Amino acid sequence: MTAYAARRARLAASMEPGAVAVLATSPEVARNSDSDYPYRHDSHFYYLTGFMEPESVLVLIAAQGDTPARSILFCREKNVEREIWDGFRYGPAAARDAFGVDEAYPIGELDAQMARLLADVPALYYAHAHSAAFDAQVAGWLKAVRAQARSGVTAPARTKHLLALLDEMRLIKDESEQALMLRAATIAAGAHVRAMRAARPGMFEYELEAELLYEFRRKGAQFPAYTPIVASGASACILHYSANNAQTRDGDLVLIDAGCEFDSYASDITRTFPVNGRFSEPQKLLYELVLRAQEAALQAIVPGRPYSDVHEAALRVLAEGMLDLRLLDRATWGNVDNVLAERAYTPFYMHGTGHWLGLDVHDTGSYRDLNAAGKPSRPLLAGMALTVEPGIYVRPGPNVPERFWNIGIRIEDDVIVDASGARVLSGGAPKTVQEIETLMAER
Ligand code: GLY
Ligand code: MN
Ligand code: MN
């Protein structure tokens, strides 16, 4: 059984007996006439099928009594003319064999078949309010089933949110997923090394971006996992900077947040380095503070400990450092506990310390235990994948030491939780001051 078939079986087993789940992949999106955005399948759909063509729908029917679960794929038909223009498409017969579904039909038959497949079914699982077009299509099927009421046919009494089940499944990465995530992180780490090696004062940010993209593609990654951030100087304090069009200056730090997607799995890495290869003293002080915060956060990754401990461990180190370096006035704020209680760190650290990572860069899955009273932070479990990305961003301000003005630093790694703690996937990108300066001195 393939990993995809095993996931379908697990999903079917968690559904009501005899219920039907239906899941469409993403539509193609036009960029302008005759030109589409690069196509990217829907992550949930891919997770259950491995099928990457647009205009595809998966229907899963849960087992009931002696009737086993069944999966049906609707996809594009073979079409010689379209294949001359756009390339190969499987067509239902070949797709059924290659992707291990029980049945496959042309996508054009979907509406007619759904009216039949939903007859006398207790519940329908689908992605509620995900796409207006799909919601309307589902409503059409339900109407078509209800129209058969006079012949005794009943429509599903309940609709249920399919994505809630899939989000939970996707949170724990199986071995094949972990191997792809390591590959994505290794390629991206190599791209960060390449950018560090290429960096020279006076280069434009987009020239460094080009080094990243070249390395991603050269190593077989299909896409960047998100728009790369290459932010020099003060732009590093803009969290989602993506213009990447400024010229670097001697003495600048460059913050690069860039990861690739390899076989549908994302990496997400940030490194911050001096464009001239040597950290200044103030840059080094802040850099080593962020690095200590990241180390503390990584140490907090232990199965059974709550996810929120990761952020809290980083925050505590950052808050201590802000007092020590006089970014925060000790006479005003007192001790670290008070800084944390009052959230006095937020002018310099205003984001979380990470997120789930997987098929999506901000992957699915709740951060809380939704079944426990008060919905506390959920415990970490082996197989979860997350980023660990503390930072510090210092804008000019009246009581802010001038030597730190306009320095922005983030250090981000990709991690899988295993039985003993954090397994870092992105260690190939140098991280300590010495590692970075040594690599850049050898340029
Ligand atoms: N690159 C997006 C993030 O770090 O969350
Ligand atoms: Mn991230
Ligand atoms: Mn990132």
Coordinates of C-alpha atoms and ligand atoms in Angstrom, one line a residue:
M1 CA 0.0 0.0 0.0
T2 CA 1.4 3.4 -0.9
A3 CA 1.6 6.2 1.7
Y4 CA -1.3 7.9 -0.1
A5 CA -3.5 4.8 0.1
A6 CA -2.6 4.4 3.7
R7 CA -3.7 8.0 4.4
R8 CA -7.0 7.5 2.5
A9 CA -7.6 4.3 4.6
R10 CA -6.9 6.2 7.8
L11 CA -9.2 9.1 6.9
A12 CA -12.0 6.7 5.9
A13 CA -11.6 4.9 9.2
S14 CA -12.1 8.2 11.1
M15 CA -15.4 9.0 9.2
E16 CA -18.9 7.9 10.0
P17 CA -19.7 4.5 8.5
G18 CA -20.9 4.9 4.9
A19 CA -20.2 8.6 4.8
V20 CA -18.7 10.3 1.8
A21 CA -15.8 12.7 1.7
V22 CA -15.2 14.9 -1.4
L23 CA -12.1 17.0 -1.9
A24 CA -11.1 19.0 -5.0
T25 CA -7.6 20.1 -5.9
S26 CA -6.7 23.8 -6.6
P27 CA -7.9 25.5 -9.8
E28 CA -5.5 26.9 -12.4
V29 CA -5.2 30.7 -12.1
A30 CA -4.8 33.0 -15.1
R31 CA -2.0 35.6 -14.8
N32 CA -3.1 37.3 -18.0
S33 CA -4.1 36.3 -21.5
D34 CA -3.0 32.7 -22.3
S35 CA -0.6 32.7 -19.4
D36 CA -1.3 31.0 -16.0
Y37 CA 0.5 31.3 -12.7
P38 CA 2.7 28.2 -12.2
Y39 CA 0.3 25.5 -11.2
R40 CA 0.4 24.2 -7.6
H41 CA -2.0 21.4 -6.5
D42 CA -3.9 21.6 -3.3
S43 CA -1.9 20.3 -0.4
H44 CA -4.7 18.3 1.2
F45 CA -5.6 16.7 -2.1
Y46 CA -2.0 15.8 -2.8
Y47 CA -1.6 14.4 0.7
L48 CA -4.4 11.9 -0.1
T49 CA -3.6 11.1 -3.7
G50 CA -0.1 12.1 -4.9
F51 CA -1.9 13.3 -8.0
M52 CA -0.7 16.7 -9.3
E53 CA -3.1 17.5 -12.2
P54 CA -5.6 20.3 -12.0
E55 CA -9.3 19.6 -12.4
S56 CA -9.3 16.6 -10.2
V57 CA -11.6 15.6 -7.3
L58 CA -11.2 12.7 -4.9
V59 CA -14.3 11.0 -3.4
L60 CA -13.8 8.7 -0.5
I61 CA -16.6 6.4 0.8
A62 CA -16.2 5.1 4.3
A63 CA -16.7 1.4 5.0
Q64 CA -20.1 0.2 6.3
G65 CA -20.8 -3.3 7.5
D66 CA -19.2 -5.7 5.1
T67 CA -18.7 -3.1 2.4
P68 CA -15.1 -1.9 2.4
A69 CA -14.0 1.8 2.0
R70 CA -13.6 2.9 -1.6
S71 CA -11.8 5.8 -3.3
I72 CA -12.8 7.4 -6.6
L73 CA -10.8 9.9 -8.6
F74 CA -12.3 12.3 -11.1
C75 CA -9.7 13.8 -13.5
R76 CA -9.1 15.2 -17.0
E77 CA -9.6 12.8 -19.9
K78 CA -6.8 12.0 -22.3
N79 CA -6.8 14.6 -25.0
V80 CA -4.2 14.4 -27.8
E81 CA -4.6 18.0 -28.9
R82 CA -4.3 19.4 -25.4
E83 CA -1.4 17.2 -24.7
I84 CA 0.4 18.6 -27.8
W85 CA 0.1 22.1 -26.3
D86 CA 0.3 21.5 -22.5
G87 CA 1.9 18.1 -22.0
F88 CA 1.0 14.7 -20.7
R89 CA -2.2 14.0 -18.7
Y90 CA -3.0 10.6 -17.2
G91 CA -6.7 10.2 -18.1
P92 CA -8.9 8.1 -15.7
A93 CA -7.8 4.6 -16.6
A94 CA -4.0 5.2 -16.2
A95 CA -4.6 7.4 -13.2
R96 CA -6.6 4.6 -11.5
D97 CA -3.7 2.2 -11.9
A98 CA -0.9 4.7 -11.1
F99 CA -2.5 6.2 -8.0
G100 CA -4.1 3.1 -6.6
V101 CA -7.7 4.4 -6.4
D102 CA -10.6 1.9 -6.8
E103 CA -12.3 3.8 -9.7
A104 CA -11.6 6.8 -11.9
Y105 CA -13.9 8.8 -14.2
P106 CA -13.7 11.9 -16.4
I107 CA -14.1 15.1 -14.4
G108 CA -17.1 16.0 -16.7
E109 CA -19.1 13.2 -15.0
L110 CA -18.6 14.5 -11.5
D111 CA -22.0 16.3 -11.1
A112 CA -24.0 13.4 -12.4
Q113 CA -22.1 10.8 -10.4
M114 CA -22.3 12.8 -7.1
A115 CA -26.1 12.9 -7.3
R116 CA -25.9 9.1 -7.3
L117 CA -23.0 8.7 -4.8
L118 CA -24.7 10.9 -2.2
A119 CA -28.0 9.1 -2.3
D120 CA -28.9 7.5 1.1
V121 CA -25.6 8.5 2.6
P122 CA -25.6 9.6 6.3
A123 CA -23.0 12.4 6.1
L124 CA -21.0 14.4 3.6
Y125 CA -17.5 15.6 4.6
Y126 CA -16.0 18.5 2.5
A127 CA -14.1 21.7 2.8
H128 CA -16.8 24.2 4.0
A129 CA -16.4 27.8 2.9
H130 CA -13.1 27.1 1.3
S131 CA -14.1 28.1 -2.2
A132 CA -17.4 29.7 -3.2
A133 CA -17.4 27.8 -6.5
F134 CA -17.0 24.5 -4.7
D135 CA -19.6 25.4 -2.1
A136 CA -22.1 26.1 -4.9
Q137 CA -21.2 22.8 -6.6
V138 CA -21.8 20.9 -3.4
A139 CA -25.2 22.7 -2.9
G140 CA -26.1 21.6 -6.5
W141 CA -25.4 17.9 -5.6
L142 CA -27.4 18.1 -2.4
K143 CA -30.3 19.6 -4.3
A144 CA -30.1 16.9 -7.0
V145 CA -30.3 14.2 -4.3
R146 CA -33.2 15.9 -2.5
A147 CA -35.0 16.0 -5.8
Q148 CA -35.2 12.2 -5.7
A149 CA -37.0 12.3 -2.3
R150 CA -40.3 11.0 -3.9
S151 CA -38.5 7.8 -4.8
G152 CA -37.5 7.4 -1.2
V153 CA -33.9 8.6 -1.6
T154 CA -32.5 10.6 1.4
A155 CA -29.9 13.2 1.2
P156 CA -27.0 13.4 3.7
A157 CA -28.4 14.6 7.1
R158 CA -25.1 16.1 8.1
T159 CA -22.3 18.0 6.4
K160 CA -19.0 17.9 8.2
H161 CA -15.8 19.8 7.9
L162 CA -13.3 17.5 6.2
L163 CA -10.3 19.7 6.7
A164 CA -10.4 19.4 10.4
L165 CA -9.7 15.7 10.1
L166 CA -6.9 16.2 7.5
D167 CA -5.3 19.0 9.4
E168 CA -4.7 16.7 12.4
M169 CA -3.4 13.9 10.2
R170 CA -0.9 16.2 8.5
L171 CA 0.5 17.4 11.8
I172 CA 2.5 14.1 12.3
K173 CA 4.9 13.5 9.4
D174 CA 5.5 10.0 8.4
E175 CA 8.9 8.7 7.3
S176 CA 8.5 9.5 3.6
E177 CA 7.5 13.1 4.5
Q178 CA 10.4 13.5 6.9
A179 CA 12.8 12.4 4.1
L180 CA 11.4 15.0 1.7
M181 CA 11.5 17.7 4.3
L182 CA 15.2 16.9 5.0
R183 CA 15.8 17.2 1.3
A184 CA 14.0 20.5 1.0
A185 CA 15.9 21.9 4.0
T186 CA 19.2 20.6 2.8
I187 CA 18.8 22.3 -0.6
A188 CA 17.7 25.5 1.0
A189 CA 20.6 25.4 3.5
G190 CA 22.9 25.1 0.5
A191 CA 21.3 28.1 -1.1
H192 CA 22.0 30.2 2.0
V193 CA 25.6 29.1 1.8
R194 CA 25.8 30.0 -1.8
A195 CA 24.3 33.5 -1.1
M196 CA 26.8 34.1 1.7
R197 CA 29.7 33.1 -0.6
A198 CA 28.5 35.4 -3.3
A199 CA 27.8 38.4 -1.1
R200 CA 29.9 41.6 -1.6
P201 CA 29.1 45.1 -0.4
G202 CA 27.5 47.0 -3.3
M203 CA 25.6 44.0 -4.6
F204 CA 21.9 44.4 -5.1
E205 CA 19.5 42.3 -3.0
Y206 CA 18.1 40.7 -6.1
E207 CA 21.5 39.5 -7.1
L208 CA 21.6 37.5 -3.8
E209 CA 18.0 36.3 -4.5
A210 CA 19.2 35.1 -7.8
E211 CA 21.8 32.9 -6.1
L212 CA 19.1 31.4 -3.9
L213 CA 16.8 30.6 -6.8
Y214 CA 19.6 29.2 -8.9
E215 CA 20.6 26.8 -6.2
F216 CA 17.0 25.7 -5.5
R217 CA 16.3 24.9 -9.1
R218 CA 19.8 23.4 -9.7
K219 CA 19.1 20.9 -6.9
G220 CA 15.7 19.9 -8.3
A221 CA 13.4 22.0 -6.0
Q222 CA 10.3 22.9 -8.1
F223 CA 9.5 26.3 -6.5
P224 CA 10.5 28.7 -3.7
A225 CA 8.3 27.8 -0.8
Y226 CA 7.3 31.5 -0.5
T227 CA 8.6 34.8 -1.8
P228 CA 12.2 35.1 -0.6
I229 CA 13.1 38.0 1.7
V230 CA 16.5 39.5 1.0
A231 CA 16.6 42.5 3.3
S232 CA 19.8 44.6 3.8
G233 CA 20.3 47.3 6.4
A234 CA 17.2 48.8 7.9
S235 CA 14.9 46.8 5.6
A236 CA 15.6 43.7 7.8
C237 CA 13.3 45.4 10.4
I238 CA 10.4 45.0 7.9
L239 CA 9.1 41.5 8.6
H240 CA 7.6 40.8 5.2
Y241 CA 10.0 42.9 3.1
S242 CA 10.0 41.4 -0.4
A243 CA 11.0 44.3 -2.8
N244 CA 14.6 42.9 -2.8
N245 CA 15.7 45.8 -4.9
A246 CA 18.1 47.8 -2.8
Q247 CA 21.9 48.0 -3.1
T248 CA 23.8 46.6 -0.1
R249 CA 26.2 48.9 1.7
D250 CA 29.5 48.0 3.4
G251 CA 28.6 47.4 7.1
D252 CA 25.1 46.2 6.4
L253 CA 23.7 43.0 7.7
V254 CA 21.6 41.0 5.2
L255 CA 18.7 39.1 6.4
I256 CA 17.7 36.3 4.0
D257 CA 14.5 34.3 4.7
A258 CA 14.2 31.8 1.9
G259 CA 13.2 28.2 1.5
C260 CA 12.3 25.9 -1.3
E261 CA 9.6 23.4 -2.1
F262 CA 10.9 19.9 -3.0
D263 CA 8.3 17.4 -4.2
S264 CA 5.6 19.5 -2.5
Y265 CA 7.3 19.8 0.9
A266 CA 8.5 23.2 2.2
S267 CA 11.7 24.4 3.9
D268 CA 11.9 27.8 5.6
I269 CA 15.3 29.1 6.7
T270 CA 16.5 32.5 7.8
R271 CA 20.1 33.5 8.1
T272 CA 21.5 37.0 8.9
F273 CA 25.1 37.9 8.0
P274 CA 27.3 40.9 7.4
V275 CA 27.6 41.6 3.6
N276 CA 31.3 42.4 4.1
G277 CA 31.9 39.2 6.0
R278 CA 32.6 40.6 9.5
F279 CA 30.1 41.5 12.2
S280 CA 30.5 44.8 13.9
E281 CA 30.5 44.8 17.7
P282 CA 26.8 45.9 18.1
Q283 CA 25.7 43.5 15.3
K284 CA 27.5 40.7 17.1
L285 CA 26.0 41.5 20.5
L286 CA 22.5 41.3 19.0
Y287 CA 23.2 38.3 16.8
E288 CA 24.6 36.2 19.7
L289 CA 21.5 37.2 21.8
V290 CA 19.2 35.8 19.1
L291 CA 21.3 32.7 18.7
R292 CA 21.1 32.0 22.5
A293 CA 17.4 32.5 22.3
Q294 CA 17.2 30.0 19.4
E295 CA 19.3 27.5 21.3
A296 CA 17.0 27.8 24.3
A297 CA 14.0 27.4 22.1
L298 CA 15.5 24.2 20.5
Q299 CA 16.2 22.8 24.0
A300 CA 12.6 23.3 24.8
I301 CA 11.5 20.9 22.0
V302 CA 10.9 17.7 23.9
P303 CA 8.0 15.3 23.3
G304 CA 5.3 15.9 25.9
R305 CA 6.2 19.5 26.6
P306 CA 3.7 22.1 25.4
Y307 CA 4.3 23.8 22.1
S308 CA 4.2 27.2 23.8
D309 CA 7.3 26.4 25.8
V310 CA 9.4 26.9 22.6
H311 CA 8.2 30.5 22.3
E312 CA 8.5 31.2 26.0
A313 CA 12.1 29.8 26.2
A314 CA 13.1 32.2 23.4
L315 CA 11.3 35.1 24.9
R316 CA 12.9 34.8 28.3
V317 CA 16.4 34.9 26.8
L318 CA 15.6 37.8 24.5
A319 CA 14.0 39.7 27.4
E320 CA 17.1 39.2 29.6
G321 CA 19.3 40.4 26.7
M322 CA 17.1 43.5 26.1
L323 CA 17.7 44.5 29.7
D324 CA 21.4 43.7 29.6
L325 CA 21.9 45.7 26.4
R326 CA 19.8 48.5 27.6
L327 CA 17.2 48.2 24.8
L328 CA 14.9 48.1 27.8
D329 CA 15.6 50.3 30.8
R330 CA 16.0 48.2 34.0
A331 CA 14.9 51.1 36.2
T332 CA 11.6 51.2 34.3
W333 CA 11.0 47.5 33.8
G334 CA 12.7 45.9 36.7
N335 CA 13.3 42.2 36.1
V336 CA 12.8 39.7 33.3
D337 CA 9.5 38.4 34.7
N338 CA 8.1 41.9 34.6
V339 CA 9.3 42.4 31.0
L340 CA 7.5 39.2 30.1
A341 CA 4.3 40.0 32.1
E342 CA 4.1 43.5 30.6
R343 CA 5.1 42.3 27.1
A344 CA 7.7 45.1 27.1
Y345 CA 9.7 43.2 24.5
T346 CA 7.2 43.7 21.7
P347 CA 8.8 46.8 20.1
F348 CA 11.8 44.6 19.3
Y349 CA 10.3 41.2 19.0
M350 CA 6.7 41.1 17.7
H351 CA 6.2 37.7 16.1
G352 CA 5.9 34.1 17.3
T353 CA 9.0 31.8 17.5
G354 CA 7.7 29.4 14.8
H355 CA 5.0 27.5 13.1
W356 CA 4.2 24.0 11.8
L357 CA 6.0 23.2 8.6
G358 CA 5.1 20.6 5.9
L359 CA 3.3 20.6 2.6
D360 CA 2.6 24.3 3.4
V361 CA 5.2 26.6 4.8
H362 CA 2.7 27.6 7.5
D363 CA 1.4 24.1 7.7
T364 CA -2.0 23.0 8.9
G365 CA -2.9 21.7 12.4
S366 CA -4.0 23.4 15.6
Y367 CA -1.5 24.8 18.0
R368 CA -3.8 24.1 20.9
D369 CA -5.5 21.0 22.4
L370 CA -9.0 21.8 21.2
N371 CA -10.5 19.0 23.3
A372 CA -9.1 20.1 26.6
A373 CA -10.8 22.7 28.8
G374 CA -9.4 26.2 28.1
K375 CA -7.7 24.9 24.9
P376 CA -4.2 24.9 26.3
S377 CA -1.1 24.8 24.0
R378 CA -0.8 21.2 22.7
P379 CA 2.0 18.8 23.7
L380 CA 4.8 18.2 21.2
L381 CA 4.8 14.7 19.7
A382 CA 7.4 12.8 17.7
G383 CA 6.9 13.4 14.0
M384 CA 5.7 17.0 14.3
A385 CA 7.7 19.5 12.2
L386 CA 8.2 23.1 13.0
T387 CA 10.3 26.2 12.5
V388 CA 12.3 27.9 15.3
E389 CA 12.8 31.5 14.4
P390 CA 13.5 34.1 17.1
G391 CA 14.6 37.5 16.0
I392 CA 15.2 41.1 17.1
Y393 CA 14.4 44.2 15.2
V394 CA 15.6 47.6 16.4
R395 CA 14.0 50.7 14.9
P396 CA 15.4 54.1 15.9
G397 CA 13.7 55.6 19.0
P398 CA 14.2 58.1 21.8
N399 CA 15.5 55.6 24.4
V400 CA 17.0 53.1 22.1
P401 CA 20.8 52.9 22.1
E402 CA 21.9 54.4 18.7
R403 CA 24.5 51.7 18.1
F404 CA 21.7 49.2 17.6
W405 CA 19.5 51.3 15.3
N406 CA 18.3 49.6 12.1
I407 CA 19.7 46.2 13.0
G408 CA 17.3 43.4 12.2
I409 CA 18.2 39.8 12.9
R410 CA 16.3 36.5 12.6
I411 CA 17.7 33.0 12.8
E412 CA 15.3 30.3 11.5
D413 CA 15.8 26.5 11.4
D414 CA 13.5 23.6 10.5
V415 CA 13.1 20.9 13.0
I416 CA 11.4 17.5 13.4
V417 CA 10.4 16.4 16.9
D418 CA 11.8 13.0 17.6
A419 CA 11.9 10.8 20.7
S420 CA 14.8 12.6 22.2
G421 CA 14.1 16.2 21.2
A422 CA 14.7 18.4 18.2
R423 CA 16.2 17.0 15.0
V424 CA 17.4 20.1 13.0
L425 CA 17.0 19.6 9.3
S426 CA 18.7 22.9 8.2
G427 CA 22.0 22.6 10.0
G428 CA 23.9 22.9 6.7
A429 CA 23.6 26.7 6.8
P430 CA 26.3 28.2 9.1
K431 CA 24.9 29.9 12.1
T432 CA 27.5 31.0 14.7
V433 CA 29.4 34.2 14.2
Q434 CA 32.6 32.2 13.8
E435 CA 31.1 29.8 11.3
I436 CA 29.7 32.6 9.2
E437 CA 32.8 34.8 9.3
T438 CA 35.0 31.7 8.5
L439 CA 32.9 30.8 5.5
M440 CA 32.8 34.4 4.2
A441 CA 36.6 34.8 4.8
E442 CA 37.2 31.9 2.4
R443 CA 35.3 33.6 -0.5
Ligands
GLY1 N1 9.1 32.7 5.7 C1 7.9 32.8 6.4 C2 8.1 32.6 7.9 O1 9.2 32.6 8.3 O2 7.2 32.3 8.6
MN2 MN 8.9 30.6 9.2
MN3 MN 11.0 32.2 7.2

